[in-house]
PDB file of C-alpha atoms in Angstrom:
ATOM      1  CA  MET A 824      49.541  65.337   0.174  1.00  0.00           C
ATOM      2  CA  SER A 825      50.080  61.496  -0.681  1.00  0.00           C
ATOM      3  CA  ASN A 826      48.215  61.969  -3.861  1.00  0.00           C
ATOM      4  CA  ASN A 827      51.140  64.075  -5.120  1.00  0.00           C
ATOM      5  CA  LEU A 828      53.574  61.308  -4.507  1.00  0.00           C
ATOM      6  CA  PRO A 829      54.423  59.296  -7.701  1.00  0.00           C
ATOM      7  CA  VAL A 830      52.487  56.157  -6.773  1.00  0.00           C
ATOM      8  CA  CYS A 831      49.205  54.956  -8.351  1.00  0.00           C
ATOM      9  CA  ARG A 832      46.648  52.290  -7.500  1.00  0.00           C
ATOM     10  CA  ALA A 833      46.912  49.103  -9.497  1.00  0.00           C
ATOM     11  CA  HIS A 834      44.235  47.881 -11.884  1.00  0.00           C
ATOM     12  CA  TRP A 835      43.299  44.448 -13.118  1.00  0.00           C
ATOM     13  CA  GLN A 836      45.471  44.750 -16.343  1.00  0.00           C
ATOM     14  CA  ASP A 837      48.444  45.363 -13.825  1.00  0.00           C
ATOM     15  CA  ILE A 838      48.377  41.946 -12.493  1.00  0.00           C
ATOM     16  CA  PRO A 839      50.975  40.374 -14.877  1.00  0.00           C
ATOM     17  CA  HIS A 840      53.469  43.225 -14.003  1.00  0.00           C
ATOM     18  CA  ILE A 841      52.969  42.557 -10.339  1.00  0.00           C
ATOM     19  CA  VAL A 842      53.349  38.883 -10.526  1.00  0.00           C
ATOM     20  CA  ASP A 843      56.704  39.354 -12.345  1.00  0.00           C
ATOM     21  CA  LEU A 844      57.899  41.565  -9.592  1.00  0.00           C
ATOM     22  CA  VAL A 845      56.883  39.325  -6.838  1.00  0.00           C
ATOM     23  CA  VAL A 846      58.005  35.833  -8.421  1.00  0.00           C
ATOM     24  CA  GLY A 847      61.492  37.115  -9.294  1.00  0.00           C
ATOM     25  CA  PRO A 848      62.913  37.264  -5.803  1.00  0.00           C
ATOM     26  CA  PHE A 849      60.396  34.598  -4.565  1.00  0.00           C
ATOM     27  CA  ALA A 850      61.788  32.082  -7.025  1.00  0.00           C
ATOM     28  CA  ASP A 851      65.324  32.714  -5.994  1.00  0.00           C
ATOM     29  CA  SER A 852      64.396  32.509  -2.121  1.00  0.00           C
ATOM     30  CA  THR A 853      65.103  29.226  -0.240  1.00  0.00           C
ATOM     31  CA  ILE A 854      61.325  29.004   0.646  1.00  0.00           C
ATOM     32  CA  GLY A 855      60.681  29.184  -3.080  1.00  0.00           C
ATOM     33  CA  ALA A 856      62.845  26.340  -3.696  1.00  0.00           C
ATOM     34  CA  TRP A 857      61.390  24.417  -0.796  1.00  0.00           C
ATOM     35  CA  LEU A 858      57.897  24.942  -2.257  1.00  0.00           C
ATOM     36  CA  VAL A 859      58.814  23.876  -5.740  1.00  0.00           C
ATOM     37  CA  PRO A 860      62.087  21.796  -5.778  1.00  0.00           C
ATOM     38  CA  ASP A 861      62.107  21.528  -9.527  1.00  0.00           C
ATOM     39  CA  ASP A 862      64.029  24.400 -10.922  1.00  0.00           C
ATOM     40  CA  HIS A 863      62.349  24.368 -14.409  1.00  0.00           C
ATOM     41  CA  ARG A 864      58.815  24.489 -13.129  1.00  0.00           C
ATOM     42  CA  ARG A 865      59.314  26.772 -10.152  1.00  0.00           C
ATOM     43  CA  ARG A 866      58.796  30.146 -11.787  1.00  0.00           C
ATOM     44  CA  ASN A 867      55.520  29.056 -13.725  1.00  0.00           C
ATOM     45  CA  ILE A 868      53.981  27.263 -10.449  1.00  0.00           C
ATOM     46  CA  LEU A 869      54.804  30.270  -8.252  1.00  0.00           C
ATOM     47  CA  SER A 870      53.384  32.721 -10.827  1.00  0.00           C
ATOM     48  CA  ALA A 871      50.117  31.008 -10.947  1.00  0.00           C
ATOM     49  CA  VAL A 872      49.933  30.875  -7.124  1.00  0.00           C
ATOM     50  CA  VAL A 873      50.971  34.491  -6.640  1.00  0.00           C
ATOM     51  CA  ARG A 874      48.285  35.552  -9.458  1.00  0.00           C
ATOM     52  CA  VAL A 875      45.583  33.874  -7.413  1.00  0.00           C
ATOM     53  CA  TRP A 876      46.301  35.918  -4.467  1.00  0.00           C
ATOM     54  CA  ILE A 877      46.920  39.286  -6.185  1.00  0.00           C
ATOM     55  CA  GLU A 878      43.539  38.800  -7.827  1.00  0.00           C
ATOM     56  CA  HIS A 879      42.092  38.148  -4.392  1.00  0.00           C
ATOM     57  CA  ALA A 880      43.871  41.315  -3.209  1.00  0.00           C
ATOM     58  CA  LEU A 881      42.118  43.510  -5.857  1.00  0.00           C
ATOM     59  CA  LEU A 882      38.895  42.100  -4.770  1.00  0.00           C
ATOM     60  CA  PHE A 883      39.324  42.351  -0.968  1.00  0.00           C
ATOM     61  CA  GLY A 884      42.061  44.869  -0.750  1.00  0.00           C
ATOM     62  CA  GLU A 885      44.164  47.014  -2.929  1.00  0.00           C
ATOM     63  CA  ALA A 886      47.566  47.307  -4.731  1.00  0.00           C
ATOM     64  CA  HIS A 887      49.828  50.096  -5.386  1.00  0.00           C
ATOM     65  CA  LEU A 888      52.482  50.653  -8.005  1.00  0.00           C
ATOM     66  CA  LEU A 889      55.270  52.928  -9.129  1.00  0.00           C
ATOM     67  CA  PRO A 890      54.327  54.446 -12.493  1.00  0.00           C
ATOM     68  CA  ASP A 891      57.122  52.659 -14.105  1.00  0.00           C
ATOM     69  CA  HIS A 892      55.908  49.330 -12.559  1.00  0.00           C
ATOM     70  CA  SER A 893      59.436  49.073 -10.847  1.00  0.00           C
ATOM     71  CA  ALA A 894      57.835  48.359  -7.382  1.00  0.00           C
ATOM     72  CA  ALA A 895      54.492  47.062  -6.086  1.00  0.00           C
ATOM     73  CA  ALA A 896      52.727  46.995  -2.715  1.00  0.00           C
ATOM     74  CA  VAL A 897      49.881  44.388  -2.388  1.00  0.00           C
ATOM     75  CA  TRP A 898      47.409  44.767   0.557  1.00  0.00           C
ATOM     76  CA  LEU A 899      44.554  42.624   1.934  1.00  0.00           C
ATOM     77  CA  HIS A 900      41.950  44.325   4.044  1.00  0.00           C
ATOM     78  CA  ARG A 901      41.658  42.066   7.087  1.00  0.00           C
ATOM     79  CA  TYR A 902      38.941  43.923   8.707  1.00  0.00           C
ATOM     80  CA  GLY A 903      37.436  40.592   9.823  1.00  0.00           C
ATOM     81  CA  PRO A 904      37.981  36.883   9.022  1.00  0.00           C
ATOM     82  CA  LEU A 905      39.100  36.841   5.437  1.00  0.00           C
ATOM     83  CA  SER A 906      38.235  33.758   3.555  1.00  0.00           C
ATOM     84  CA  PRO A 907      40.711  32.340   0.918  1.00  0.00           C
ATOM     85  CA  PRO A 908      40.234  33.011  -2.895  1.00  0.00           C
ATOM     86  CA  ALA A 909      37.069  31.485  -4.447  1.00  0.00           C
ATOM     87  CA  GLY A 910      37.959  28.018  -5.612  1.00  0.00           C
ATOM     88  CA  TYR A 911      41.277  28.264  -3.714  1.00  0.00           C
ATOM     89  CA  GLY A 912      41.783  24.445  -3.233  1.00  0.00           C
ATOM     90  CA  GLU A 913      40.895  23.596  -6.701  1.00  0.00           C
ATOM     91  CA  ARG A 914      42.957  26.330  -8.343  1.00  0.00           C
ATOM     92  CA  LEU A 915      45.993  25.452  -6.177  1.00  0.00           C
ATOM     93  CA  ALA A 916      45.965  21.840  -6.841  1.00  0.00           C
ATOM     94  CA  VAL A 917      45.859  22.566 -10.582  1.00  0.00           C
ATOM     95  CA  ALA A 918      48.748  25.032 -10.396  1.00  0.00           C
ATOM     96  CA  CYS A 919      50.971  23.064  -7.989  1.00  0.00           C
ATOM     97  CA  GLY A 920      50.224  19.421  -8.776  1.00  0.00           C
ATOM     98  CA  GLU A 921      52.262  17.199  -6.537  1.00  0.00           C
ATOM     99  CA  TYR A 922      53.626  20.287  -4.480  1.00  0.00           C
ATOM    100  CA  VAL A 923      50.153  21.345  -3.237  1.00  0.00           C
ATOM    101  CA  ASP A 924      50.632  20.058   0.301  1.00  0.00           C
ATOM    102  CA  ARG A 925      53.809  22.384   0.700  1.00  0.00           C
ATOM    103  CA  PHE A 926      51.803  25.448  -0.243  1.00  0.00           C
ATOM    104  CA  LEU A 927      48.962  24.381   2.185  1.00  0.00           C
ATOM    105  CA  HIS A 928      51.561  23.906   4.885  1.00  0.00           C
ATOM    106  CA  LEU A 929      53.048  27.400   4.279  1.00  0.00           C
ATOM    107  CA  ASP A 930      49.656  28.885   4.307  1.00  0.00           C
ATOM    108  CA  ASP A 931      48.907  27.068   7.887  1.00  0.00           C
ATOM    109  CA  VAL A 932      52.290  28.376   9.265  1.00  0.00           C
ATOM    110  CA  LEU A 933      51.647  31.866   8.146  1.00  0.00           C
ATOM    111  CA  HIS A 934      47.960  31.783   9.391  1.00  0.00           C
ATOM    112  CA  THR A 935      49.185  30.567  12.690  1.00  0.00           C
ATOM    113  CA  HIS A 936      51.459  33.697  13.322  1.00  0.00           C
ATOM    114  CA  ARG A 937      49.159  36.222  11.852  1.00  0.00           C
ATOM    115  CA  PRO A 938      47.486  38.600  14.359  1.00  0.00           C
ATOM    116  CA  ASP A 939      43.760  37.868  14.807  1.00  0.00           C
ATOM    117  CA  GLY A 940      42.443  41.632  15.123  1.00  0.00           C
ATOM    118  CA  PRO A 941      41.307  43.917  12.375  1.00  0.00           C
ATOM    119  CA  HIS A 942      44.285  45.231  10.247  1.00  0.00           C
ATOM    120  CA  ASN A 943      45.688  45.713   6.762  1.00  0.00           C
ATOM    121  CA  HIS A 944      47.889  43.003   5.601  1.00  0.00           C
ATOM    122  CA  LEU A 945      50.922  43.960   3.383  1.00  0.00           C
ATOM    123  CA  ALA A 946      50.976  40.332   1.556  1.00  0.00           C
ATOM    124  CA  PHE A 947      53.430  41.292  -1.032  1.00  0.00           C
ATOM    125  CA  PHE A 948      55.987  44.054  -1.414  1.00  0.00           C
ATOM    126  CA  ALA A 949      58.405  43.741  -4.258  1.00  0.00           C
ATOM    127  CA  VAL A 950      61.045  46.301  -5.855  1.00  0.00           C
ATOM    128  CA  ALA A 951      62.787  45.448  -9.051  1.00  0.00           C
ATOM    129  CA  PRO A 952      66.597  45.375  -8.736  1.00  0.00           C
ATOM    130  CA  GLN A 953      67.097  48.581 -10.370  1.00  0.00           C
ATOM    131  CA  PRO A 954      69.345  51.729  -9.384  1.00  0.00           C
ATOM    132  CA  TYR A 955      67.819  53.534  -6.263  1.00  0.00           C
ATOM    133  CA  ARG A 956      66.136  50.413  -5.115  1.00  0.00           C
ATOM    134  CA  VAL A 957      66.092  51.481  -1.602  1.00  0.00           C
ATOM    135  CA  ARG A 958      64.710  54.988  -2.265  1.00  0.00           C
ATOM    136  CA  ARG A 959      61.967  53.338  -4.540  1.00  0.00           C
ATOM    137  CA  ALA A 960      61.125  50.935  -1.728  1.00  0.00           C
ATOM    138  CA  SER A 961      60.893  53.941   0.640  1.00  0.00           C
ATOM    139  CA  ILE A 962      58.623  55.980  -1.521  1.00  0.00           C
ATOM    140  CA  LEU A 963      56.257  53.150  -2.140  1.00  0.00           C
ATOM    141  CA  LEU A 964      56.226  51.949   1.496  1.00  0.00           C
ATOM    142  CA  ALA A 965      55.717  55.497   2.879  1.00  0.00           C
ATOM    143  CA  THR A 966      52.875  56.147   0.340  1.00  0.00           C
ATOM    144  CA  SER A 967      51.081  52.767   1.030  1.00  0.00           C
ATOM    145  CA  ASN A 968      51.454  53.274   4.686  1.00  0.00           C
ATOM    146  CA  ALA A 969      49.747  56.833   4.371  1.00  0.00           C
ATOM    147  CA  ARG A 970      46.794  55.356   2.290  1.00  0.00           C
ATOM    148  CA  MET A 971      46.295  52.451   4.744  1.00  0.00           C
ATOM    149  CA  GLY A 972      46.506  54.743   7.685  1.00  0.00           C
ATOM    150  CA  HIS A 973      43.203  56.527   6.331  1.00  0.00           C
ATOM    151  CA  ALA A 974      41.412  53.412   7.902  1.00  0.00           C
ATOM    152  CA  LEU A 975      43.161  54.086  11.259  1.00  0.00           C
ATOM    153  CA  LEU A 976      43.989  50.293  11.500  1.00  0.00           C
ATOM    154  CA  PRO A 977      47.194  48.754  12.170  1.00  0.00           C
ATOM    155  CA  THR A 978      49.296  47.173   9.433  1.00  0.00           C
ATOM    156  CA  TYR A 979      51.088  43.819   9.434  1.00  0.00           C
ATOM    157  CA  THR A 980      53.604  42.246   7.154  1.00  0.00           C
ATOM    158  CA  GLU A 981      56.293  39.669   7.281  1.00  0.00           C
ATOM    159  CA  VAL A 982      59.962  40.228   5.832  1.00  0.00           C
ATOM    160  CA  ALA A 983      62.725  37.696   5.086  1.00  0.00           C
ATOM    161  CA  THR A 984      65.880  39.681   5.701  1.00  0.00           C
ATOM    162  CA  LEU A 985      67.391  42.069   8.557  1.00  0.00           C
ATOM    163  CA  ALA A 986      67.972  44.656   5.820  1.00  0.00           C
ATOM    164  CA  ASP A 987      64.130  44.557   5.141  1.00  0.00           C
ATOM    165  CA  ARG A 988      63.291  44.733   8.971  1.00  0.00           C
ATOM    166  CA  ASN A 989      65.489  47.731   9.129  1.00  0.00           C
ATOM    167  CA  LEU A 990      63.714  49.427   6.257  1.00  0.00           C
ATOM    168  CA  TYR A 991      60.339  48.859   7.768  1.00  0.00           C
ATOM    169  CA  ALA A 992      61.469  49.861  11.327  1.00  0.00           C
ATOM    170  CA  ARG A 993      62.447  53.210   9.716  1.00  0.00           C
ATOM    171  CA  HIS A 994      58.745  53.464   8.430  1.00  0.00           C
ATOM    172  CA  GLY A 995      57.275  53.096  12.040  1.00  0.00           C
ATOM    173  CA  TYR A 996      56.993  49.208  12.240  1.00  0.00           C
ATOM    174  CA  ALA A 997      57.827  47.284  15.214  1.00  0.00           C
ATOM    175  CA  ALA A 998      59.460  43.910  15.098  1.00  0.00           C
ATOM    176  CA  LEU A 999      57.367  40.944  16.480  1.00  0.00           C
ATOM    177  CA  GLU A1000      58.653  37.643  17.633  1.00  0.00           C
ATOM    178  CA  PRO A1001      60.434  35.874  14.423  1.00  0.00           C
ATOM    179  CA  PHE A1002      59.268  32.566  13.499  1.00  0.00           C
ATOM    180  CA  THR A1003      60.607  29.614  11.129  1.00  0.00           C
ATOM    181  CA  LEU A1004      59.185  28.744   7.832  1.00  0.00           C
ATOM    182  CA  PRO A1005      58.971  25.059   6.770  1.00  0.00           C
ATOM    183  CA  ASP A1006      62.359  25.435   4.809  1.00  0.00           C
ATOM    184  CA  GLY A1007      64.012  26.562   7.927  1.00  0.00           C
ATOM    185  CA  SER A1008      64.509  30.178   7.112  1.00  0.00           C
ATOM    186  CA  THR A1009      63.545  32.853   9.586  1.00  0.00           C
ATOM    187  CA  THR A1010      60.729  35.236   8.844  1.00  0.00           C
ATOM    188  CA  TYR A1011      60.383  38.696  10.827  1.00  0.00           C
ATOM    189  CA  PRO A1012      56.799  39.661  11.325  1.00  0.00           C
ATOM    190  CA  MET A1013      56.352  43.496  11.563  1.00  0.00           C
ATOM    191  CA  TRP A1014      53.505  45.595  13.003  1.00  0.00           C
ATOM    192  CA  ARG A1015      52.668  49.304  12.647  1.00  0.00           C
ATOM    193  CA  THR A1016      50.259  51.194  14.592  1.00  0.00           C
ATOM    194  CA  PRO A1017      48.945  54.193  12.634  1.00  0.00           C
ATOM    195  CA  ARG A1018      49.048  57.842  13.948  1.00  0.00           C
ATOM    196  CA  GLN A1019      45.816  58.997  15.454  1.00  0.00           C
ATOM    197  CA  ARG A1020      44.387  61.962  13.727  1.00  0.00           C
ATOM    198  CA  ARG A1021      43.957  65.077  15.642  1.00  0.00           C
ATOM    199  CA  ALA A1022      40.494  65.704  17.035  1.00  0.00           C
ATOM    200  CA  ARG A1023      38.540  68.092  14.903  1.00  0.00           C
ATOM    201  CA  HIS A1024      36.623  71.035  16.408  1.00  0.00           C
ATOM    202  CA  ARG A1025      33.152  70.238  17.638  1.00  0.00           C
ATOM    203  CA  SER A1026      30.569  71.095  15.072  1.00  0.00           C
ATOM    204  CA  SER A1027      27.728  73.212  16.074  1.00  0.00           C
ATOM    205  CA  THR A1028      25.225  71.113  14.053  1.00  0.00           C
ATOM    206  CA  PRO A1029      23.658  67.961  15.697  1.00  0.00           C
ATOM    207  CA  PRO A1030      25.371  64.675  14.769  1.00  0.00           C
ATOM    208  CA  ALA A1031      24.087  62.739  11.917  1.00  0.00           C
ATOM    209  CA  ARG A1032      21.835  59.750  12.555  1.00  0.00           C
ATOM    210  CA  PRO A1033      23.383  56.311  12.225  1.00  0.00           C
ATOM    211  CA  ASP A1034      21.603  55.819   8.601  1.00  0.00           C
ATOM    212  CA  GLN A1035      22.955  59.034   7.316  1.00  0.00           C
ATOM    213  CA  ARG A1036      26.239  59.374   5.389  1.00  0.00           C
ATOM    214  CA  GLY A1037      28.781  61.715   6.897  1.00  0.00           C
ATOM    215  CA  PRO A1038      29.782  65.178   5.450  1.00  0.00           C
ATOM    216  CA  ALA A1039      33.026  63.459   3.933  1.00  0.00           C
ATOM    217  CA  LEU A1040      31.071  60.957   1.965  1.00  0.00           C
ATOM    218  CA  ASN A1041      28.517  63.403   1.105  1.00  0.00           C
ATOM    219  CA  ASP A1042      31.004  65.224  -1.018  1.00  0.00           C
ATOM    220  CA  LEU A1043      31.652  62.297  -3.138  1.00  0.00           C
ATOM    221  CA  PRO A1044      29.320  61.214  -5.925  1.00  0.00           C
ATOM    222  CA  ILE A1045      27.741  57.837  -5.940  1.00  0.00           C
ATOM    223  CA  ARG A1046      28.464  56.309  -9.295  1.00  0.00           C
ATOM    224  CA  LEU A1047      26.957  52.830  -8.944  1.00  0.00           C
ATOM    225  CA  ILE A1048      24.239  50.835  -7.137  1.00  0.00           C
ATOM    226  CA  LEU A1049      24.820  47.031  -6.435  1.00  0.00           C
ATOM    227  CA  ASP A1050      21.624  45.038  -6.389  1.00  0.00           C
ATOM    228  CA  THR A1051      21.139  41.859  -4.391  1.00  0.00           C
ATOM    229  CA  SER A1052      22.730  39.621  -7.118  1.00  0.00           C
ATOM    230  CA  ALA A1053      25.718  41.795  -7.609  1.00  0.00           C
ATOM    231  CA  ILE A1054      26.280  41.822  -3.817  1.00  0.00           C
ATOM    232  CA  LEU A1055      26.036  38.021  -3.729  1.00  0.00           C
ATOM    233  CA  ALA A1056      28.343  37.707  -6.810  1.00  0.00           C
ATOM    234  CA  PHE A1057      30.921  39.687  -4.950  1.00  0.00           C
ATOM    235  CA  THR A1058      30.794  37.463  -2.068  1.00  0.00           C
ATOM    236  CA  GLU A1059      31.417  34.555  -4.279  1.00  0.00           C
ATOM    237  CA  GLY A1060      34.448  36.099  -5.767  1.00  0.00           C
ATOM    238  CA  SER A1061      33.076  37.663  -8.958  1.00  0.00           C
ATOM    239  CA  THR A1062      36.018  39.587 -10.717  1.00  0.00           C
ATOM    240  CA  ALA A1063      33.477  41.600 -12.833  1.00  0.00           C
ATOM    241  CA  VAL A1064      31.783  43.138  -9.799  1.00  0.00           C
ATOM    242  CA  GLY A1065      35.259  43.559  -8.073  1.00  0.00           C
ATOM    243  CA  GLN A1066      36.575  45.307 -11.064  1.00  0.00           C
ATOM    244  CA  ALA A1067      33.370  47.515 -11.396  1.00  0.00           C
ATOM    245  CA  ILE A1068      33.616  48.927  -7.665  1.00  0.00           C
ATOM    246  CA  ALA A1069      37.531  49.096  -7.924  1.00  0.00           C
ATOM    247  CA  ARG A1070      36.995  51.474 -10.982  1.00  0.00           C
ATOM    248  CA  VAL A1071      34.486  53.530  -8.943  1.00  0.00           C
ATOM    249  CA  ALA A1072      37.040  53.844  -6.076  1.00  0.00           C
ATOM    250  CA  ASP A1073      39.878  54.758  -8.461  1.00  0.00           C
ATOM    251  CA  GLU A1074      37.674  57.632  -9.957  1.00  0.00           C
ATOM    252  CA  GLY A1075      36.925  59.084  -6.439  1.00  0.00           C
ATOM    253  CA  GLY A1076      33.432  57.929  -6.158  1.00  0.00           C
ATOM    254  CA  LEU A1077      31.237  55.812  -4.138  1.00  0.00           C
ATOM    255  CA  PHE A1078      29.050  52.731  -4.671  1.00  0.00           C
ATOM    256  CA  GLY A1079      25.662  52.397  -3.026  1.00  0.00           C
ATOM    257  CA  LEU A1080      24.494  49.215  -1.194  1.00  0.00           C
ATOM    258  CA  PRO A1081      20.683  49.584  -0.713  1.00  0.00           C
ATOM    259  CA  VAL A1082      20.104  48.405   2.889  1.00  0.00           C
ATOM    260  CA  MET A1083      17.201  46.118   1.630  1.00  0.00           C
ATOM    261  CA  CYS A1084      19.637  44.470  -0.904  1.00  0.00           C
ATOM    262  CA  LEU A1085      22.185  43.941   1.876  1.00  0.00           C
ATOM    263  CA  ALA A1086      19.511  42.261   4.037  1.00  0.00           C
ATOM    264  CA  GLU A1087      18.296  40.042   1.193  1.00  0.00           C
ATOM    265  CA  ALA A1088      21.618  39.045   0.495  1.00  0.00           C
ATOM    266  CA  ALA A1089      22.288  38.220   4.005  1.00  0.00           C
ATOM    267  CA  ARG A1090      19.636  35.602   3.829  1.00  0.00           C
ATOM    268  CA  SER A1091      21.377  33.468   1.351  1.00  0.00           C
ATOM    269  CA  VAL A1092      24.930  34.364   1.442  1.00  0.00           C
ATOM    270  CA  THR A1093      27.358  31.488   2.199  1.00  0.00           C
ATOM    271  CA  ASP A1094      30.298  33.733   3.195  1.00  0.00           C
ATOM    272  CA  ALA A1095      29.131  36.378   5.621  1.00  0.00           C
ATOM    273  CA  GLY A1096      32.851  37.727   6.105  1.00  0.00           C
ATOM    274  CA  ARG A1097      32.872  38.824   2.494  1.00  0.00           C
ATOM    275  CA  LEU A1098      29.545  40.500   2.988  1.00  0.00           C
ATOM    276  CA  ASP A1099      30.991  42.426   5.846  1.00  0.00           C
ATOM    277  CA  LEU A1100      34.154  43.341   3.827  1.00  0.00           C
ATOM    278  CA  LEU A1101      31.888  44.764   1.166  1.00  0.00           C
ATOM    279  CA  ALA A1102      29.758  46.693   3.409  1.00  0.00           C
ATOM    280  CA  ASN A1103      32.827  48.212   5.219  1.00  0.00           C
ATOM    281  CA  HIS A1104      34.626  48.825   1.841  1.00  0.00           C
ATOM    282  CA  PRO A1105      36.088  52.454   1.982  1.00  0.00           C
ATOM    283  CA  ALA A1106      34.167  53.430  -1.186  1.00  0.00           C
ATOM    284  CA  ALA A1107      30.741  51.775   0.004  1.00  0.00           C
ATOM    285  CA  THR A1108      27.822  53.552   1.319  1.00  0.00           C
ATOM    286  CA  VAL A1109      24.795  51.953   2.572  1.00  0.00           C
ATOM    287  CA  LEU A1110      21.672  53.624   1.568  1.00  0.00           C
ATOM    288  CA  THR A1111      18.193  53.573   2.991  1.00  0.00           C
ATOM    289  CA  VAL A1112      14.865  54.604   1.500  1.00  0.00           C
ATOM    290  CA  ASP A1113      13.586  58.116   2.134  1.00  0.00           C
ATOM    291  CA  PRO A1114      10.409  57.629   4.198  1.00  0.00           C
ATOM    292  CA  LEU A1115       8.693  60.238   2.112  1.00  0.00           C
ATOM    293  CA  GLN A1116       9.271  58.220  -0.984  1.00  0.00           C
ATOM    294  CA  TRP A1117       7.156  55.168   0.221  1.00  0.00           C
ATOM    295  CA  LYS A1118       4.574  55.511  -2.436  1.00  0.00           C
ATOM    296  CA  THR A1119       7.154  55.539  -5.105  1.00  0.00           C
ATOM    297  CA  LEU A1120       8.777  52.465  -3.718  1.00  0.00           C
ATOM    298  CA  ALA A1121       5.437  50.596  -3.574  1.00  0.00           C
ATOM    299  CA  ALA A1122       4.647  51.502  -7.012  1.00  0.00           C
ATOM    300  CA  THR A1123       8.041  50.232  -8.205  1.00  0.00           C
ATOM    301  CA  HIS A1124       7.756  47.168  -6.138  1.00  0.00           C
ATOM    302  CA  ARG A1125       4.598  46.340  -7.915  1.00  0.00           C
ATOM    303  CA  ALA A1126       6.257  46.890 -11.183  1.00  0.00           C
ATOM    304  CA  VAL A1127       9.222  44.761 -10.662  1.00  0.00           C
ATOM    305  CA  GLY A1128       7.895  42.212  -8.206  1.00  0.00           C
ATOM    306  CA  ARG A1129      10.748  42.559  -5.725  1.00  0.00           C
ATOM    307  CA  LEU A1130      11.109  45.104  -2.852  1.00  0.00           C
ATOM    308  CA  ASP A1131      15.015  44.907  -2.839  1.00  0.00           C
ATOM    309  CA  THR A1132      14.980  45.359  -6.593  1.00  0.00           C
ATOM    310  CA  ALA A1133      12.683  48.372  -6.411  1.00  0.00           C
ATOM    311  CA  ALA A1134      15.069  49.914  -3.704  1.00  0.00           C
ATOM    312  CA  ALA A1135      18.023  49.557  -5.955  1.00  0.00           C
ATOM    313  CA  LEU A1136      16.216  51.259  -8.732  1.00  0.00           C
ATOM    314  CA  LEU A1137      15.025  54.269  -6.662  1.00  0.00           C
ATOM    315  CA  ALA A1138      18.698  54.589  -5.350  1.00  0.00           C
ATOM    316  CA  ALA A1139      19.975  54.667  -9.018  1.00  0.00           C
ATOM    317  CA  ALA A1140      17.338  57.155 -10.051  1.00  0.00           C
ATOM    318  CA  ALA A1141      18.089  59.447  -6.977  1.00  0.00           C
ATOM    319  CA  ASN A1142      21.873  59.331  -7.772  1.00  0.00           C
ATOM    320  CA  ASP A1143      21.545  59.423 -11.506  1.00  0.00           C
ATOM    321  CA  CYS A1144      23.752  56.340 -11.893  1.00  0.00           C
ATOM    322  CA  ARG A1145      23.235  52.770 -13.037  1.00  0.00           C
ATOM    323  CA  VAL A1146      22.452  49.584 -11.343  1.00  0.00           C
ATOM    324  CA  LEU A1147      24.991  46.747 -11.206  1.00  0.00           C
ATOM    325  CA  SER A1148      23.319  43.350 -11.501  1.00  0.00           C
ATOM    326  CA  ASP A1149      24.625  39.881 -11.875  1.00  0.00           C
ATOM    327  CA  GLN A1150      21.286  38.600 -13.427  1.00  0.00           C
ATOM    328  CA  PRO A1151      20.825  39.447 -17.163  1.00  0.00           C
ATOM    329  CA  GLY A1152      17.836  41.502 -18.077  1.00  0.00           C
ATOM    330  CA  ARG A1153      17.908  43.506 -14.815  1.00  0.00           C
TER     331      ARG A1153
END
């Protein structure tokens, strides 16, 4: 039903539009003025910082837009501890210069008050000052909530005004204890618990084994296989891998993670949290090797020299799709 609403998922090329939407009111706010006291540099600095976080959201979350780009919702999937963007400290220092400590202080305040449990975090929600602004906000918020609700996880956000707090309350959000930002302004955290889906009729067929994909996923095609190098690249913040899996998800497909590639990546990954996020991505499916294919696996292993690479090639052949690798020549 939500697919019929006039809301689309944002792509990498939409980032400049989202940045403009977010930075407009941000630059005019008291917290924006506190972060960057210099009126002439404020918009450029805020734009650079907001872009870092929106890029991060497209890798570890999602963003939704109205088709005319008049409103945007940017989400982070906080299914577990979420690391900051790759190279965040360096990028922040370059963007903010002498104001970097103010941004880090704001990060600390927001982190202190953010819930710890798994949830989807509405990091940015911006609507252009056009006619029917409230209606546009309501359409986008309702649709975003519906899409986030598919994961059956709570959603969290912070709003700056009582009017916004009332808007979110009409969409099922409950107000948490307000807190004060470094500039002295008050922020209102909001929490929404998703409605539980009705239990389905019990099937007469036996339940699937843990290593089998459920019926809903079986209806979706696997369009891409990530090998070990691509998995590791994703955990290191690779935009190329992030864009590739975002395209697969946008097209209604799945990307496969061979269990041998996941296990090999886990041996050397530096950010296990991002590996968990990838494995729990709504469009991800973990693939095992069919025991009856052990001879084919062995022959492929002899040919390529790595068992995880052989598993990725077999998965691609079985699903008639390509392998995404971060290593040239593979």
